mmCIF file with all atom_site columns, C-alpha atoms in Angstrom:
data_model
loop_
_atom_site.group_PDB
_atom_site.id
_atom_site.type_symbol
_atom_site.label_atom_id
_atom_site.label_alt_id
_atom_site.label_comp_id
_atom_site.label_asym_id
_atom_site.label_entity_id
_atom_site.label_seq_id
_atom_site.pdbx_PDB_ins_code
_atom_site.Cartn_x
_atom_site.Cartn_y
_atom_site.Cartn_z
_atom_site.occupancy
_atom_site.B_iso_or_equiv
_atom_site.pdbx_formal_charge
_atom_site.auth_seq_id
_atom_site.auth_comp_id
_atom_site.auth_asym_id
_atom_site.auth_atom_id
_atom_site.pdbx_PDB_model_num
ATOM 1   C CA . MET Z 1 1   ? -18.897 -83.221  167.458 1.00 50.00 ? 1   MET Z CA 1
ATOM 2   C CA . MET Z 1 2   ? -17.878 -82.327  163.935 1.00 73.00 ? 2   MET Z CA 1
ATOM 3   C CA . LYS Z 1 3   ? -18.256 -85.222  161.567 1.00 85.00 ? 3   LYS Z CA 1
ATOM 4   C CA . LEU Z 1 4   ? -19.197 -85.900  157.987 1.00 90.00 ? 4   LEU Z CA 1
ATOM 5   C CA . SER Z 1 5   ? -22.392 -87.731  157.153 1.00 94.00 ? 5   SER Z CA 1
ATOM 6   C CA . LYS Z 1 6   ? -22.441 -91.231  155.679 1.00 96.00 ? 6   LYS Z CA 1
ATOM 7   C CA . LYS Z 1 7   ? -23.585 -89.647  152.402 1.00 97.00 ? 7   LYS Z CA 1
ATOM 8   C CA . THR Z 1 8   ? -20.357 -87.663  152.275 1.00 96.00 ? 8   THR Z CA 1
ATOM 9   C CA . ASP Z 1 9   ? -18.321 -90.761  153.152 1.00 96.00 ? 9   ASP Z CA 1
ATOM 10  C CA . TYR Z 1 10  ? -20.013 -92.613  150.302 1.00 97.00 ? 10  TYR Z CA 1
ATOM 11  C CA . GLY Z 1 11  ? -19.491 -89.705  147.917 1.00 97.00 ? 11  GLY Z CA 1
ATOM 12  C CA . LEU Z 1 12  ? -15.776 -89.571  148.709 1.00 96.00 ? 12  LEU Z CA 1
ATOM 13  C CA . ILE Z 1 13  ? -15.456 -93.359  148.380 1.00 95.00 ? 13  ILE Z CA 1
ATOM 14  C CA . ALA Z 1 14  ? -17.212 -93.292  144.995 1.00 95.00 ? 14  ALA Z CA 1
ATOM 15  C CA . MET Z 1 15  ? -15.148 -90.356  143.728 1.00 94.00 ? 15  MET Z CA 1
ATOM 16  C CA . GLN Z 1 16  ? -11.898 -91.981  144.859 1.00 92.00 ? 16  GLN Z CA 1
ATOM 17  C CA . HIS Z 1 17  ? -12.927 -95.238  143.152 1.00 92.00 ? 17  HIS Z CA 1
ATOM 18  C CA . MET Z 1 18  ? -13.720 -93.435  139.883 1.00 91.00 ? 18  MET Z CA 1
ATOM 19  C CA . ALA Z 1 19  ? -10.357 -91.658  139.983 1.00 87.00 ? 19  ALA Z CA 1
ATOM 20  C CA . SER Z 1 20  ? -8.479  -94.928  140.514 1.00 85.00 ? 20  SER Z CA 1
ATOM 21  C CA . VAL Z 1 21  ? -9.962  -96.961  137.636 1.00 82.00 ? 21  VAL Z CA 1
ATOM 22  C CA . THR Z 1 22  ? -9.348  -96.779  133.900 1.00 70.00 ? 22  THR Z CA 1
ATOM 23  C CA . PRO Z 1 23  ? -9.831  -93.187  132.751 1.00 70.00 ? 23  PRO Z CA 1
ATOM 24  C CA . SER Z 1 24  ? -12.912 -92.440  130.668 1.00 76.00 ? 24  SER Z CA 1
ATOM 25  C CA . ARG Z 1 25  ? -14.616 -95.702  131.648 1.00 85.00 ? 25  ARG Z CA 1
ATOM 26  C CA . PRO Z 1 26  ? -18.063 -94.992  133.085 1.00 92.00 ? 26  PRO Z CA 1
ATOM 27  C CA . ILE Z 1 27  ? -18.515 -96.580  136.503 1.00 93.00 ? 27  ILE Z CA 1
ATOM 28  C CA . ASN Z 1 28  ? -21.849 -98.171  137.316 1.00 93.00 ? 28  ASN Z CA 1
ATOM 29  C CA . THR Z 1 29  ? -23.460 -97.341  140.664 1.00 95.00 ? 29  THR Z CA 1
ATOM 30  C CA . LYS Z 1 30  ? -23.903 -101.037 141.464 1.00 95.00 ? 30  LYS Z CA 1
ATOM 31  C CA . GLU Z 1 31  ? -20.207 -101.708 140.840 1.00 94.00 ? 31  GLU Z CA 1
ATOM 32  C CA . ILE Z 1 32  ? -19.192 -99.179  143.486 1.00 96.00 ? 32  ILE Z CA 1
ATOM 33  C CA . ALA Z 1 33  ? -21.979 -100.166 145.881 1.00 97.00 ? 33  ALA Z CA 1
ATOM 34  C CA . HIS Z 1 34  ? -21.072 -103.852 145.798 1.00 97.00 ? 34  HIS Z CA 1
ATOM 35  C CA . GLN Z 1 35  ? -17.331 -103.311 146.056 1.00 95.00 ? 35  GLN Z CA 1
ATOM 36  C CA . TYR Z 1 36  ? -17.630 -101.049 149.113 1.00 96.00 ? 36  TYR Z CA 1
ATOM 37  C CA . ASN Z 1 37  ? -20.787 -102.516 150.691 1.00 96.00 ? 37  ASN Z CA 1
ATOM 38  C CA . ILE Z 1 38  ? -22.817 -99.315  150.221 1.00 97.00 ? 38  ILE Z CA 1
ATOM 39  C CA . PRO Z 1 39  ? -26.629 -99.356  149.823 1.00 97.00 ? 39  PRO Z CA 1
ATOM 40  C CA . VAL Z 1 40  ? -27.253 -98.961  146.062 1.00 97.00 ? 40  VAL Z CA 1
ATOM 41  C CA . GLU Z 1 41  ? -30.226 -96.601  146.440 1.00 97.00 ? 41  GLU Z CA 1
ATOM 42  C CA . LEU Z 1 42  ? -28.362 -94.269  148.777 1.00 98.00 ? 42  LEU Z CA 1
ATOM 43  C CA . LEU Z 1 43  ? -25.264 -94.230  146.575 1.00 98.00 ? 43  LEU Z CA 1
ATOM 44  C CA . ALA Z 1 44  ? -27.442 -93.484  143.534 1.00 97.00 ? 44  ALA Z CA 1
ATOM 45  C CA . LYS Z 1 45  ? -28.847 -90.410  145.315 1.00 97.00 ? 45  LYS Z CA 1
ATOM 46  C CA . VAL Z 1 46  ? -25.362 -89.274  146.330 1.00 98.00 ? 46  VAL Z CA 1
ATOM 47  C CA . LEU Z 1 47  ? -24.048 -89.641  142.772 1.00 97.00 ? 47  LEU Z CA 1
ATOM 48  C CA . GLN Z 1 48  ? -27.069 -87.756  141.408 1.00 97.00 ? 48  GLN Z CA 1
ATOM 49  C CA . ARG Z 1 49  ? -26.290 -84.899  143.779 1.00 97.00 ? 49  ARG Z CA 1
ATOM 50  C CA . LEU Z 1 50  ? -22.633 -84.899  142.716 1.00 98.00 ? 50  LEU Z CA 1
ATOM 51  C CA . ALA Z 1 51  ? -23.767 -84.821  139.074 1.00 97.00 ? 51  ALA Z CA 1
ATOM 52  C CA . LYS Z 1 52  ? -26.132 -81.927  139.808 1.00 97.00 ? 52  LYS Z CA 1
ATOM 53  C CA . HIS Z 1 53  ? -23.160 -79.986  141.209 1.00 97.00 ? 53  HIS Z CA 1
ATOM 54  C CA . GLY Z 1 54  ? -21.013 -80.831  138.172 1.00 96.00 ? 54  GLY Z CA 1
ATOM 55  C CA . LEU Z 1 55  ? -18.517 -83.028  140.011 1.00 96.00 ? 55  LEU Z CA 1
ATOM 56  C CA . VAL Z 1 56  ? -19.321 -86.148  137.997 1.00 95.00 ? 56  VAL Z CA 1
ATOM 57  C CA . ILE Z 1 57  ? -20.700 -86.685  134.511 1.00 93.00 ? 57  ILE Z CA 1
ATOM 58  C CA . SER Z 1 58  ? -23.674 -89.018  134.156 1.00 93.00 ? 58  SER Z CA 1
ATOM 59  C CA . GLN Z 1 59  ? -23.855 -91.208  131.049 1.00 91.00 ? 59  GLN Z CA 1
ATOM 60  C CA . ASN Z 1 60  ? -27.070 -93.060  130.268 1.00 90.00 ? 60  ASN Z CA 1
ATOM 61  C CA . GLY Z 1 61  ? -27.428 -96.366  128.471 1.00 86.00 ? 61  GLY Z CA 1
ATOM 62  C CA . PRO Z 1 62  ? -26.445 -99.995  128.941 1.00 85.00 ? 62  PRO Z CA 1
ATOM 63  C CA . LYS Z 1 63  ? -22.752 -99.099  129.263 1.00 84.00 ? 63  LYS Z CA 1
ATOM 64  C CA . GLY Z 1 64  ? -23.512 -95.909  131.144 1.00 88.00 ? 64  GLY Z CA 1
ATOM 65  C CA . GLY Z 1 65  ? -22.489 -94.821  134.577 1.00 92.00 ? 65  GLY Z CA 1
ATOM 66  C CA . TYR Z 1 66  ? -20.540 -91.963  136.073 1.00 94.00 ? 66  TYR Z CA 1
ATOM 67  C CA . LEU Z 1 67  ? -17.257 -90.314  135.191 1.00 91.00 ? 67  LEU Z CA 1
ATOM 68  C CA . SER Z 1 68  ? -15.341 -88.160  137.636 1.00 89.00 ? 68  SER Z CA 1
ATOM 69  C CA . ARG Z 1 69  ? -14.254 -84.698  136.570 1.00 88.00 ? 69  ARG Z CA 1
ATOM 70  C CA . LYS Z 1 70  ? -10.601 -83.787  137.035 1.00 83.00 ? 70  LYS Z CA 1
ATOM 71  C CA . ALA Z 1 71  ? -9.342  -81.648  139.918 1.00 89.00 ? 71  ALA Z CA 1
ATOM 72  C CA . VAL Z 1 72  ? -12.334 -82.169  142.202 1.00 94.00 ? 72  VAL Z CA 1
ATOM 73  C CA . THR Z 1 73  ? -11.366 -81.315  145.771 1.00 95.00 ? 73  THR Z CA 1
ATOM 74  C CA . ILE Z 1 74  ? -12.499 -82.849  149.032 1.00 95.00 ? 74  ILE Z CA 1
ATOM 75  C CA . ALA Z 1 75  ? -14.136 -79.481  149.786 1.00 96.00 ? 75  ALA Z CA 1
ATOM 76  C CA . ASP Z 1 76  ? -16.115 -79.693  146.523 1.00 97.00 ? 76  ASP Z CA 1
ATOM 77  C CA . VAL Z 1 77  ? -17.586 -83.069  147.496 1.00 97.00 ? 77  VAL Z CA 1
ATOM 78  C CA . ILE Z 1 78  ? -18.372 -82.038  151.069 1.00 96.00 ? 78  ILE Z CA 1
ATOM 79  C CA . SER Z 1 79  ? -20.031 -78.797  149.945 1.00 95.00 ? 79  SER Z CA 1
ATOM 80  C CA . ALA Z 1 80  ? -22.095 -80.581  147.289 1.00 97.00 ? 80  ALA Z CA 1
ATOM 81  C CA . ILE Z 1 81  ? -23.464 -83.086  149.800 1.00 97.00 ? 81  ILE Z CA 1
ATOM 82  C CA . GLU Z 1 82  ? -23.435 -81.253  153.140 1.00 93.00 ? 82  GLU Z CA 1
ATOM 83  C CA . GLY Z 1 83  ? -23.767 -77.641  152.032 1.00 90.00 ? 83  GLY Z CA 1
ATOM 84  C CA . PRO Z 1 84  ? -21.421 -74.857  153.142 1.00 88.00 ? 84  PRO Z CA 1
ATOM 85  C CA . ILE Z 1 85  ? -18.534 -75.938  155.343 1.00 87.00 ? 85  ILE Z CA 1
ATOM 86  C CA . GLY Z 1 86  ? -18.760 -74.324  158.766 1.00 84.00 ? 86  GLY Z CA 1
ATOM 87  C CA . ILE Z 1 87  ? -17.685 -75.304  162.254 1.00 83.00 ? 87  ILE Z CA 1
ATOM 88  C CA . THR Z 1 88  ? -20.214 -73.077  164.029 1.00 78.00 ? 88  THR Z CA 1
ATOM 89  C CA . GLU Z 1 89  ? -23.598 -71.635  163.102 1.00 73.00 ? 89  GLU Z CA 1
ATOM 90  C CA . CYS Z 1 90  ? -22.188 -68.141  162.584 1.00 72.00 ? 90  CYS Z CA 1
ATOM 91  C CA . MET Z 1 91  ? -19.642 -69.503  160.106 1.00 67.00 ? 91  MET Z CA 1
ATOM 92  C CA . HIS Z 1 92  ? -21.938 -72.056  158.547 1.00 62.00 ? 92  HIS Z CA 1
ATOM 93  C CA . GLU Z 1 93  ? -24.798 -69.586  158.081 1.00 61.00 ? 93  GLU Z CA 1
ATOM 94  C CA . PRO Z 1 94  ? -23.119 -66.167  157.677 1.00 58.00 ? 94  PRO Z CA 1
ATOM 95  C CA . ASP Z 1 95  ? -26.432 -64.326  157.245 1.00 61.00 ? 95  ASP Z CA 1
ATOM 96  C CA . GLU Z 1 96  ? -27.690 -65.542  160.621 1.00 66.00 ? 96  GLU Z CA 1
ATOM 97  C CA . GLN Z 1 97  ? -27.387 -63.038  163.443 1.00 73.00 ? 97  GLN Z CA 1
ATOM 98  C CA . CYS Z 1 98  ? -25.610 -64.465  166.464 1.00 75.00 ? 98  CYS Z CA 1
ATOM 99  C CA . GLN Z 1 99  ? -26.819 -63.270  169.858 1.00 78.00 ? 99  GLN Z CA 1
ATOM 100 C CA . GLN Z 1 100 ? -23.215 -63.134  171.051 1.00 78.00 ? 100 GLN Z CA 1
ATOM 101 C CA . GLN Z 1 101 ? -21.880 -61.278  168.011 1.00 75.00 ? 101 GLN Z CA 1
ATOM 102 C CA . GLU Z 1 102 ? -21.030 -58.093  169.930 1.00 78.00 ? 102 GLU Z CA 1
ATOM 103 C CA . THR Z 1 103 ? -19.418 -59.870  172.882 1.00 82.00 ? 103 THR Z CA 1
ATOM 104 C CA . CYS Z 1 104 ? -18.049 -63.062  171.326 1.00 83.00 ? 104 CYS Z CA 1
ATOM 105 C CA . ASN Z 1 105 ? -14.552 -63.845  172.569 1.00 86.00 ? 105 ASN Z CA 1
ATOM 106 C CA . ILE Z 1 106 ? -13.989 -66.944  170.431 1.00 85.00 ? 106 ILE Z CA 1
ATOM 107 C CA . ARG Z 1 107 ? -14.883 -65.595  166.990 1.00 80.00 ? 107 ARG Z CA 1
ATOM 108 C CA . THR Z 1 108 ? -11.315 -64.845  165.840 1.00 84.00 ? 108 THR Z CA 1
ATOM 109 C CA . PRO Z 1 109 ? -9.780  -68.177  166.937 1.00 87.00 ? 109 PRO Z CA 1
ATOM 110 C CA . LEU Z 1 110 ? -12.687 -70.069  165.389 1.00 85.00 ? 110 LEU Z CA 1
ATOM 111 C CA . GLN Z 1 111 ? -12.299 -68.109  162.153 1.00 86.00 ? 111 GLN Z CA 1
ATOM 112 C CA . PHE Z 1 112 ? -8.647  -69.236  162.028 1.00 90.00 ? 112 PHE Z CA 1
ATOM 113 C CA . ILE Z 1 113 ? -9.730  -72.838  162.551 1.00 90.00 ? 113 ILE Z CA 1
ATOM 114 C CA . GLN Z 1 114 ? -12.490 -72.492  159.961 1.00 89.00 ? 114 GLN Z CA 1
ATOM 115 C CA . THR Z 1 115 ? -10.099 -71.015  157.394 1.00 91.00 ? 115 THR Z CA 1
ATOM 116 C CA . SER Z 1 116 ? -7.521  -73.748  158.033 1.00 91.00 ? 116 SER Z CA 1
ATOM 117 C CA . ILE Z 1 117 ? -10.031 -76.545  157.638 1.00 91.00 ? 117 ILE Z CA 1
ATOM 118 C CA . VAL Z 1 118 ? -11.402 -75.107  154.403 1.00 92.00 ? 118 VAL Z CA 1
ATOM 119 C CA . GLN Z 1 119 ? -7.893  -74.490  152.995 1.00 93.00 ? 119 GLN Z CA 1
ATOM 120 C CA . LEU Z 1 120 ? -6.895  -78.045  153.850 1.00 91.00 ? 120 LEU Z CA 1
ATOM 121 C CA . LEU Z 1 121 ? -9.995  -79.519  152.209 1.00 92.00 ? 121 LEU Z CA 1
ATOM 122 C CA . GLU Z 1 122 ? -9.578  -77.281  149.152 1.00 94.00 ? 122 GLU Z CA 1
ATOM 123 C CA . SER Z 1 123 ? -5.916  -78.235  148.762 1.00 92.00 ? 123 SER Z CA 1
ATOM 124 C CA . MET Z 1 124 ? -6.453  -81.985  148.405 1.00 90.00 ? 124 MET Z CA 1
ATOM 125 C CA . THR Z 1 125 ? -8.042  -83.436  145.289 1.00 91.00 ? 125 THR Z CA 1
ATOM 126 C CA . ILE Z 1 126 ? -9.732  -86.780  144.843 1.00 90.00 ? 126 ILE Z CA 1
ATOM 127 C CA . GLU Z 1 127 ? -6.871  -87.729  142.515 1.00 85.00 ? 127 GLU Z CA 1
ATOM 128 C CA . ASP Z 1 128 ? -4.419  -87.039  145.351 1.00 83.00 ? 128 ASP Z CA 1
ATOM 129 C CA . MET Z 1 129 ? -6.291  -89.588  147.452 1.00 80.00 ? 129 MET Z CA 1
ATOM 130 C CA . ALA Z 1 130 ? -6.450  -92.137  144.625 1.00 67.00 ? 130 ALA Z CA 1
ATOM 131 C CA . VAL Z 1 131 ? -2.848  -91.867  143.482 1.00 68.00 ? 131 VAL Z CA 1
ATOM 132 C CA . GLN Z 1 132 ? -0.911  -91.267  146.652 1.00 61.00 ? 132 GLN Z CA 1
ATOM 133 C CA . ASN Z 1 133 ? -3.161  -91.917  149.623 1.00 50.00 ? 133 ASN Z CA 1
ATOM 134 C CA . THR Z 1 134 ? -1.595  -88.649  150.713 1.00 50.00 ? 134 THR Z CA 1
ATOM 135 C CA . LEU Z 1 135 ? -1.485  -87.655  154.330 1.00 52.00 ? 135 LEU Z CA 1
ATOM 136 C CA . ILE Z 1 136 ? -1.769  -83.904  154.528 1.00 52.00 ? 136 ILE Z CA 1
ATOM 137 C CA . SER Z 1 137 ? 0.835   -82.059  156.532 1.00 54.00 ? 137 SER Z CA 1
ATOM 138 C CA . ILE Z 1 138 ? -0.559  -79.228  158.582 1.00 54.00 ? 138 ILE Z CA 1
ATOM 139 C CA . ASP Z 1 139 ? 2.820   -77.733  159.498 1.00 55.00 ? 139 ASP Z CA 1
ATOM 140 C CA . ALA Z 1 140 ? 2.366   -74.883  157.009 1.00 52.00 ? 140 ALA Z CA 1
ATOM 141 C CA . ILE Z 1 141 ? -1.018  -74.031  158.466 1.00 51.00 ? 141 ILE Z CA 1
ATOM 142 C CA . LYS Z 1 142 ? 0.326   -74.256  162.028 1.00 55.00 ? 142 LYS Z CA 1
ATOM 143 C CA . SER Z 1 143 ? 3.174   -71.901  161.209 1.00 55.00 ? 143 SER Z CA 1
ATOM 144 C CA . HIS Z 1 144 ? 0.683   -69.542  159.547 1.00 52.00 ? 144 HIS Z CA 1
ATOM 145 C CA . PHE Z 1 145 ? -1.291  -69.361  162.812 1.00 52.00 ? 145 PHE Z CA 1
ATOM 146 C CA . VAL Z 1 146 ? 1.792   -68.753  164.877 1.00 52.00 ? 146 VAL Z CA 1
ATOM 147 C CA . THR Z 1 147 ? 2.859   -65.951  162.514 1.00 54.00 ? 147 THR Z CA 1
ATOM 148 C CA . GLU Z 1 148 ? -0.637  -64.465  162.285 1.00 54.00 ? 148 GLU Z CA 1
ATOM 149 C CA . GLY Z 1 149 ? -1.195  -64.787  166.027 1.00 53.00 ? 149 GLY Z CA 1
ATOM 150 C CA . ALA Z 1 150 ? 2.059   -62.979  166.767 1.00 48.00 ? 150 ALA Z CA 1
ATOM 151 C CA . THR Z 1 151 ? 1.027   -60.026  164.614 1.00 49.00 ? 151 THR Z CA 1
ATOM 152 C CA . ARG Z 1 152 ? -2.385  -59.594  166.214 1.00 48.00 ? 152 ARG Z CA 1
#
């Protein structure tokens, strides 16, 4: 089953919270943890990882905390916490040699799915979630597959 880890859930929750509060106000880890019932230590590690990847800015001091950068996508957060986005080993670890590479009959359909998922995650920003609670329409992607599939 494909699913995101709790760390990624917490990272997305924290990023969405930062995007929805007063701009340029540093958000304390404890503030987010208490509001969303997240273990403080785990959230601190998640936010440190997001800072390491440049998705948030860490400010030290008594009024310190974290600031979200603008235009961070869902894909950015997932990649920072989980690593490369991939639905199968051959797409997750492209350098790995698959034993079925020469005879694989599902590679092309899975590549379409992989590309669609990544495009969807790259098209939605944290700000989109905070401002609109946007539901993403996949009609454009579906029509792309129908068009692409017809030409193959």
